[in-house]
XYZ file of C-alpha atoms in Angstrom:
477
model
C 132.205 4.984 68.903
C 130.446 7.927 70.301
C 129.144 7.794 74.244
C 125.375 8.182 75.347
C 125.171 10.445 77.877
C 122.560 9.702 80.884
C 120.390 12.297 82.460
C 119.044 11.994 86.180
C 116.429 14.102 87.056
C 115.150 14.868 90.449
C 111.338 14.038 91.069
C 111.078 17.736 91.287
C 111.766 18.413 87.686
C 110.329 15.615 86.431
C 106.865 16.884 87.625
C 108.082 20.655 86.715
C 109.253 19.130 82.985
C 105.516 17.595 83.138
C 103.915 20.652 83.739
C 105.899 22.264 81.051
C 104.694 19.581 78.144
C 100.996 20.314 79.512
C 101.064 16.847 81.654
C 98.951 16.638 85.143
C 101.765 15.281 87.450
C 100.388 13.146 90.859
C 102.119 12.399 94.037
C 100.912 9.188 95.805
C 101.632 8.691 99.462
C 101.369 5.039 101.458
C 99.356 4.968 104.631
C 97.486 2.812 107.098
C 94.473 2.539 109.643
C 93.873 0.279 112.460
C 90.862 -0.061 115.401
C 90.377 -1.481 118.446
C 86.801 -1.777 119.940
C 87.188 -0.261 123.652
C 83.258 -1.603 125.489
C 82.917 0.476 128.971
C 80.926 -1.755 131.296
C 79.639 0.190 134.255
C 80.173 -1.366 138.015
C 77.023 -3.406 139.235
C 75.890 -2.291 143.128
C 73.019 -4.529 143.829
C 72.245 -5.796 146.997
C 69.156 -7.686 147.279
C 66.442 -8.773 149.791
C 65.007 -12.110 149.259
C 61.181 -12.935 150.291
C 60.979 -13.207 154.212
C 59.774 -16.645 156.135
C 58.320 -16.420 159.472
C 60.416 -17.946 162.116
C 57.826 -17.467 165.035
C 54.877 -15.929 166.154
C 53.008 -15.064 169.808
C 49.624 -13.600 168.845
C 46.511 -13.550 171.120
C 44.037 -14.281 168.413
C 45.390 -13.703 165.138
C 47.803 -15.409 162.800
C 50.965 -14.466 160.752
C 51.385 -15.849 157.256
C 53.199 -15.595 153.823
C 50.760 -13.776 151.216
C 50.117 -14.951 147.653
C 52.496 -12.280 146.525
C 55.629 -13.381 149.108
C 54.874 -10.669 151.682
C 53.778 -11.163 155.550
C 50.332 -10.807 156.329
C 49.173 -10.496 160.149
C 45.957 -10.867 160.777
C 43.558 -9.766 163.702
C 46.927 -8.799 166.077
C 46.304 -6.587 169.204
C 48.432 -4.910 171.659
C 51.522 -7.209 172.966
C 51.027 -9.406 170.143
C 54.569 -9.920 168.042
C 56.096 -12.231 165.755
C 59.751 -12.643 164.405
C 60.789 -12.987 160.727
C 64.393 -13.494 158.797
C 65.214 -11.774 155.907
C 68.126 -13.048 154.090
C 70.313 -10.312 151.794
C 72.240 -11.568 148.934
C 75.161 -9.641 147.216
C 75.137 -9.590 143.587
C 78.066 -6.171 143.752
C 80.882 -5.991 141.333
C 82.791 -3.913 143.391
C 82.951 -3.053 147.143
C 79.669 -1.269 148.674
C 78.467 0.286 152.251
C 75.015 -1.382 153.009
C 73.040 -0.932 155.709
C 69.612 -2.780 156.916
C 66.770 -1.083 158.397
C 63.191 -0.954 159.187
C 60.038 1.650 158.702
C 57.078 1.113 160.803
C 53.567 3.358 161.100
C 52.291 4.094 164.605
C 51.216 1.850 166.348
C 54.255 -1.145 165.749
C 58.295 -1.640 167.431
C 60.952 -3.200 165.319
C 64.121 -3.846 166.454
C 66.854 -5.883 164.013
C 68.790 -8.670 164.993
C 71.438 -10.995 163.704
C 70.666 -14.286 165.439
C 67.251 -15.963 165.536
C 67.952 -16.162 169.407
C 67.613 -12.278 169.765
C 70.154 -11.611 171.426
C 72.929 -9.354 169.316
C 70.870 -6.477 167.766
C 72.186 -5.714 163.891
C 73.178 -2.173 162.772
C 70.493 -0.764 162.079
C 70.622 2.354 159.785
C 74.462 2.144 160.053
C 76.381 1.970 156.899
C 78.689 -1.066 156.839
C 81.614 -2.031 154.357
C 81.087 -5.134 152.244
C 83.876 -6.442 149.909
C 82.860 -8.219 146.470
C 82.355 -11.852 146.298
C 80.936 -11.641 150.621
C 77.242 -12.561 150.798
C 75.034 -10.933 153.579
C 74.227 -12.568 156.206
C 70.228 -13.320 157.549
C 68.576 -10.793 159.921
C 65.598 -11.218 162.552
C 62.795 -8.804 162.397
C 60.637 -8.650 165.695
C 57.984 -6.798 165.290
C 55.813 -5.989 168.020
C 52.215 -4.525 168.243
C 52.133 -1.269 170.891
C 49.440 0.082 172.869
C 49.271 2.838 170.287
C 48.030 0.324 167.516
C 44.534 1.576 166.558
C 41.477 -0.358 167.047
C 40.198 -1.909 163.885
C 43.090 -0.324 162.039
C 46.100 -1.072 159.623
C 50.302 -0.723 159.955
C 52.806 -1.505 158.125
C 56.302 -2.837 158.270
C 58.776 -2.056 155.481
C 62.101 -3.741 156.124
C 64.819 -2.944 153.595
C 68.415 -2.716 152.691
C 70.085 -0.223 151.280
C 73.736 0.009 149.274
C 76.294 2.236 147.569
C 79.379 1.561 146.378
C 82.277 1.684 149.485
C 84.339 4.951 148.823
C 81.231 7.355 149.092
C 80.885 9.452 151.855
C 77.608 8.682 153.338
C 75.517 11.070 155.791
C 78.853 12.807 156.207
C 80.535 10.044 158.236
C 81.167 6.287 157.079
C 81.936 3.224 160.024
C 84.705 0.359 159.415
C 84.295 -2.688 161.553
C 86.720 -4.594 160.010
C 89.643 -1.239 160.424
C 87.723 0.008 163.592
C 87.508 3.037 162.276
C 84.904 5.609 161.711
C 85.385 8.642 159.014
C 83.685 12.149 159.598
C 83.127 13.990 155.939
C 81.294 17.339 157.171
C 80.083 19.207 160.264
C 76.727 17.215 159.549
C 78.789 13.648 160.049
C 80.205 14.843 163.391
C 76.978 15.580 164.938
C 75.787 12.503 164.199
C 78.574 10.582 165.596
C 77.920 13.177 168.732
C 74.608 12.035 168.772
C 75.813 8.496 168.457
C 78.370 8.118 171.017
C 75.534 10.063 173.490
C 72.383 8.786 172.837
C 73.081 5.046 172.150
C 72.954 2.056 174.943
C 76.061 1.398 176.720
C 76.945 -1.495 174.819
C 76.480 -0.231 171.645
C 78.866 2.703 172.459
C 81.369 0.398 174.161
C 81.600 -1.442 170.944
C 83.190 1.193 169.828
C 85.708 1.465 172.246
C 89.696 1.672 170.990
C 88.014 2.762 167.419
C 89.253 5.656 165.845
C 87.288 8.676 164.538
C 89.311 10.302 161.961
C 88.329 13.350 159.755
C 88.493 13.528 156.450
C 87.968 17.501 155.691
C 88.007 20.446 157.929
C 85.562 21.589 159.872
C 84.102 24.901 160.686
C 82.089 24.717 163.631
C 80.861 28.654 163.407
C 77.205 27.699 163.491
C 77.309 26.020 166.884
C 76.399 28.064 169.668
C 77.852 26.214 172.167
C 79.574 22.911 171.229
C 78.572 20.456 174.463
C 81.414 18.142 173.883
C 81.870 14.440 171.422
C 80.007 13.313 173.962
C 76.705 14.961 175.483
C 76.019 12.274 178.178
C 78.415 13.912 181.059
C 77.756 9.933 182.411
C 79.603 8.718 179.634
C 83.270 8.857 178.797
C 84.992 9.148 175.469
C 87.155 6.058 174.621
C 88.065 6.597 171.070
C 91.177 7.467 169.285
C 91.187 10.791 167.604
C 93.026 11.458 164.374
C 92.587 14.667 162.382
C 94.886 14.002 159.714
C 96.782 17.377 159.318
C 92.690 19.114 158.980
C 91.355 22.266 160.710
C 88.588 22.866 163.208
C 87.542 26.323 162.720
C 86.019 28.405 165.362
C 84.549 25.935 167.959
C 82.790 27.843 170.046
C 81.695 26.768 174.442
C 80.435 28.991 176.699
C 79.742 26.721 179.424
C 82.075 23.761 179.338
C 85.596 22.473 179.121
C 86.680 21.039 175.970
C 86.160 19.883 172.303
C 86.022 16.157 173.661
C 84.689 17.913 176.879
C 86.332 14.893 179.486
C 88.217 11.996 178.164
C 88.004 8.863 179.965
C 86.360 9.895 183.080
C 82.624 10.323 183.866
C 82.743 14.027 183.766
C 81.450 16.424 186.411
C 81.435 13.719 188.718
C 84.282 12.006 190.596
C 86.786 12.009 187.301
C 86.792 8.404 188.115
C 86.743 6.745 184.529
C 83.674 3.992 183.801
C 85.814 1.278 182.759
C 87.063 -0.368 185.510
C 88.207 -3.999 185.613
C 88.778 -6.261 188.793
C 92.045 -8.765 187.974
C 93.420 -10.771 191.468
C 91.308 -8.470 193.929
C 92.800 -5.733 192.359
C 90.912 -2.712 190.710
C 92.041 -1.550 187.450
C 91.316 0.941 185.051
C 90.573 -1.360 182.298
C 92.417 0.488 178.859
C 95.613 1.834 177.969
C 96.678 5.193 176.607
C 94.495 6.500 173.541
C 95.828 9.052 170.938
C 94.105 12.383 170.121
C 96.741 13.359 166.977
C 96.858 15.511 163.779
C 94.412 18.586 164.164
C 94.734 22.147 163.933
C 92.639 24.188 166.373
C 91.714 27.586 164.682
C 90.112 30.360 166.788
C 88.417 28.647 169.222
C 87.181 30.023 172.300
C 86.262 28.059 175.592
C 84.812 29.489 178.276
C 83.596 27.617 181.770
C 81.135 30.265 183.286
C 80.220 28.328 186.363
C 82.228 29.548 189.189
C 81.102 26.562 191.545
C 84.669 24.913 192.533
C 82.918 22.071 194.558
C 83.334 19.668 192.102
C 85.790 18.931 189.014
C 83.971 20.288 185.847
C 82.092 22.648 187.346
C 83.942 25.696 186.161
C 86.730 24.281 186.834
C 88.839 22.774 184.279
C 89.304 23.974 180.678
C 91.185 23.094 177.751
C 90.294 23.417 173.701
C 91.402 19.833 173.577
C 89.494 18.021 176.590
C 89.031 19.916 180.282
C 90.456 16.527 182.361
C 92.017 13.688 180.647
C 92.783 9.943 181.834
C 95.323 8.397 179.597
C 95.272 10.302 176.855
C 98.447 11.420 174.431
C 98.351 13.920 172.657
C 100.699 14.327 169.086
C 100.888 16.648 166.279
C 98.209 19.193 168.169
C 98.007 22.904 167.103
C 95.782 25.264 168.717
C 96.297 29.162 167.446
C 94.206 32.389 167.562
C 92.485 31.052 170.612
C 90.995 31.846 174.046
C 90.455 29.657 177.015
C 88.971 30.707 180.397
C 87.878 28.378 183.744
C 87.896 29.062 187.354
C 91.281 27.117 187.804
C 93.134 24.505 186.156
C 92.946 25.981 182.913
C 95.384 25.089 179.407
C 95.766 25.529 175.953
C 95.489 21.896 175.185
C 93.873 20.349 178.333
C 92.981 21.619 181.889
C 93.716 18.606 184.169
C 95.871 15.375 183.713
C 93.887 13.153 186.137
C 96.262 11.633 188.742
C 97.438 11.024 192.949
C 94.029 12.898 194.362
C 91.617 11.072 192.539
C 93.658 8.091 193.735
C 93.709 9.002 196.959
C 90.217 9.823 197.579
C 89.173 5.700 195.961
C 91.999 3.660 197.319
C 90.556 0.436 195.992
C 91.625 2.419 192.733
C 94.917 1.901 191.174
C 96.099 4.647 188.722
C 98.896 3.660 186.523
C 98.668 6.353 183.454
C 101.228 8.033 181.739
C 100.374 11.189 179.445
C 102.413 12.452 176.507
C 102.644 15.282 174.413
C 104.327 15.465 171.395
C 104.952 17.620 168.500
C 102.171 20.372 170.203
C 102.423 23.722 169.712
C 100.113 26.565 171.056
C 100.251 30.079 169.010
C 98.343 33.275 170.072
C 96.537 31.761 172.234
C 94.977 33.649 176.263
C 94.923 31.272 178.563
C 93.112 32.413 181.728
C 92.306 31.432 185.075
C 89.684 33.427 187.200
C 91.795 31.512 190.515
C 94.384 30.356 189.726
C 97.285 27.614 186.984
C 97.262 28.323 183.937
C 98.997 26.835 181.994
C 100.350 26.827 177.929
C 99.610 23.192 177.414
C 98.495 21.984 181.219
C 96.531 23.849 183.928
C 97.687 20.973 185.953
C 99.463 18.145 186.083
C 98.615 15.508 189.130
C 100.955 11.927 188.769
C 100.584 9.183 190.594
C 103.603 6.990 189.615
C 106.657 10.000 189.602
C 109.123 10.062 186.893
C 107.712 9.862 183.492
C 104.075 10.446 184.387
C 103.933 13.518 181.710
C 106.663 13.450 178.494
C 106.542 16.770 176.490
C 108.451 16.428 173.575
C 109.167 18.489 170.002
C 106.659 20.828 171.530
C 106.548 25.041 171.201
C 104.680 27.813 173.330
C 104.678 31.416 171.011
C 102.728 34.592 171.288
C 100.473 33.443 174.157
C 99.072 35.185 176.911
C 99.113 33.938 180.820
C 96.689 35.511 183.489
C 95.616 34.466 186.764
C 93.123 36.594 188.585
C 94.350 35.982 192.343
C 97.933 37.614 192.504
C 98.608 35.236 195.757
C 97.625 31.919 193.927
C 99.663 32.555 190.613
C 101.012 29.444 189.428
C 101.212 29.924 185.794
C 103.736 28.014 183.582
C 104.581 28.337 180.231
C 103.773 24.999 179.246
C 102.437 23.628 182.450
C 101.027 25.230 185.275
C 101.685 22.526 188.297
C 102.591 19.762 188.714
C 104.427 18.084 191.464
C 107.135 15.510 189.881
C 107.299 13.288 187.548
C 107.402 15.811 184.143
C 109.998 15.066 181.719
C 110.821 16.587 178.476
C 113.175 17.646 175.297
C 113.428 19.894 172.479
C 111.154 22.190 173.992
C 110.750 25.976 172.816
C 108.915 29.243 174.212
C 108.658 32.195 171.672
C 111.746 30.451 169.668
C 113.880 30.167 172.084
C 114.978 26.789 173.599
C 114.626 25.816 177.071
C 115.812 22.201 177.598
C 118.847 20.713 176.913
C 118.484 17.309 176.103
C 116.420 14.693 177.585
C 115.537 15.820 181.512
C 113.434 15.719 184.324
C 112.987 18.847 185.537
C 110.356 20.637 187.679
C 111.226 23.889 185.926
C 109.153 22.226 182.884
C 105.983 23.340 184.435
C 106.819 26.743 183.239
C 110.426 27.102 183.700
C 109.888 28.850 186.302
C 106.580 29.187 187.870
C 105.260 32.664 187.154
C 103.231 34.458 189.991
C 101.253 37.567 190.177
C 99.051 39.167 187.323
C 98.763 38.929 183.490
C 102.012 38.130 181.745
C 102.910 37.716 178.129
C 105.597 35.706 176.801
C 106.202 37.227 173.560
């Protein structure tokens, strides 16, 4: 019985045999396709006004009513006439927003904005405030009042509005938390207006503000002012905010007549140094806060200069430091200041002139001082420091405690490349990180031009310079 024989032949020569008998061969490969719909909905901002009511009115002969069309019309009003209506805001958001209320008037009319019908808490008005989704807005009192500008026979108008944007934009370069007491600076632009702010507002609106903390958010290059005049303009007026620069630069700030970027912190300036928040607790007088933290900047070639040579009074040409000129309570961590110059009659430093202290104590007995000032992970690079009279000093002109040991805590901190000079050869007292001060300094891991000069934790009055240095210009480099 003869055998078959079976032949197995690839695909490949199957479709080559196929070719060769004249036969089209075809290859057919399995596949698939799938979709999804993907719908992008866009975030929903809306914060609304609804139609105002009139609460009350005192008018002379007119009368204040609700138009055909919702609005307020005020009829026949005349100077000292004014009325007072709420305007409720409703928030329809999807996501968090800044709003802020606020009123336009034409000449002739006053508005102010308040949150109770009683008058007697004014609202924020014009000042951007954070409101989380699903939080409705409360009402708002509108007084409007008719001046002795209001033209005979004529018209005004009162537009009151609200206006919203969704919560992480930066708005007018600076942006206010309530809720986190903080308030962020964006731009040079946002900085002046918190300047203008913190000097121009009543005393109760700034002191709302007080323990806040004003934090930037990009550097800033201060090359187009002149002659910066300080965070604060009103030399009546102290600073009382925390300061955080978070690891940013301020470029070139630039005074030619005064003693510091936050000019005096916690004091009333030029005057006594005596701060304007003082409490009275069991017949005692206190000053009424504890320490508050200027942290995290970089100083870049800045150069401040106190030209008047009157020492009669603190703060007149006394006193300078790129930081503040005279400081009460104030620590200061994670401060640079490099390529810099600083110049006052006496009591001159790289990071403040004066740490206020036992004088100022003893000229207001009914006063009592109880501050303690630290400095921590500062370092000053490059940097004259001059004195026309006399201590000057590579962080501290001078250093005045009331309480002794522990009044002043340098720590982590570095001196490198600077330049010391006193004008009076007889009244040297320079220091390489402070200039004077009388006890009380303490300090560790501290370093001039690399080198270190402490040895572990100690209270030394060598810290003022390690060793004072008298006599005429001297570099430590």
């Amino acid at each position: 019985m003869k055998k078959k024989s079976i032949a197995i032949l690839s695909a490949l020569a199957m479709a080559g045999a196929a070719a060769a008998a004249g036969v089209a061969g075809t290859v057919a490969y399995f596949n698939s396709h799938s979709e999804i719909d993907v719908t992008v909905n866009a975030a929903k901002v809306d914060v609304q006004a609804s139609a105002p009511t009139i609460v009350s009115q005192s008018l002379q002969y007119g009368k204040v009513e609700i138009a055909q069309d919702g609005s307020i019309a005020a009829n026949l009003l005349v100077p000292g006439d004014s009325f007072l209506i709420k305007v409720s805001y409703t928030n329809l958001s999807t996501i968090g927003v800044l709003y802020k209320i606020g009123a336009t008037v034409t000449a002739g009319l006053d508005t102010a904005i308040y949150t109770d019908e009683a008058c007697s808490v004014l609202a924020k008005d014009n000042v951007y405030t954070p409101l989380a989704v699903g939080v409705s807005v409360a009402d708002h009192y509108v007084k409007v009042t008719v001046t002795d500008d209001f033209e005979n026979g004529g018209t005004g108008k009162v537009v009151v509005g609200v206006d919203a944007i969704q919560d992480n934009a930066p708005i007018e370069g600076y942006k206010r938390d309530d809720d986190n007491k903080v308030v962020n600076v964006y731009s040079l632009e946002g900085l002046l207006k918190v300047q203008d702010y913190l000097s121009t507002k009543s005393d109760s609106e700034v002191n709302a503000l007080d323990g806040y903390t004003l934090t930037l958010e990009n550097d800033i290059d201060l090359s187009s002012i002149e002659n910066w005049q300080g965070l604060i303009t009103n030399k009546d007026r102290a600073f009382n905010l925390n300061f955080d620069g978070k690891g940013h630069t301020i470029k070139k700030l630039t005074i030619t007549n005064g003693t510091g970027f936050i000019d005096h912190f916690g004091s009333t300036g030029a005057g006594d140094g005596i701060s304007n928040k003082i409490i009275e607790k069991n017949g005692e007088r206190y000053q009424a806060h504890g320490n508050y933290v200027f942290k995290n900047v970089v100083f870049d070639n800045a150069h401040v200069v106190n030209l008047d040579v009157n020492t009669g009074n603190l703060g007149a040409g006394n006193c300078a430091g790129v930081v503040a000129g005279m400081t009460l309570g104030l620590d200061l961590e994670g401060v640079t200041v490099k390529n810099s110059y600083v110049e006052a009659y006496k009591w001159v430093g790289g990071l403040a002139g004066y740490l206020m202290g036992v004088e100022e104590q003893a000229a207001h007995p009914s006063y009592n001082y109880q501050f303690q000032h630290v400095i921590k992970d500062c370092h000053v690079e490059n940097t004259t420091i001059k004195a026309r009279h006399y201590r000057a000093g590579g962080f501290v002109g001078y250093a005045n405690p009331y309480s002794g040991e522990g009044y002043l805590n340098i720590t982590d901190s570095s001196v490198t490349g600077c330049t010391l000079e006193v004008a009076d050869q007889g009244e040297g007292d320079r220091g390489w990180m402070v200039a004077t001060s009388y006890n009380g300094l303490k300090g560790s891991n501290l370093k001039v031009n690399g080198i270190a000069i402490t040895a572990g934790d100690q209270a030394v009055d060598e810290i003022k310079v390690f060793n004072p240095l008298k006599g005429n210009s001297v570099a430590i480099k």
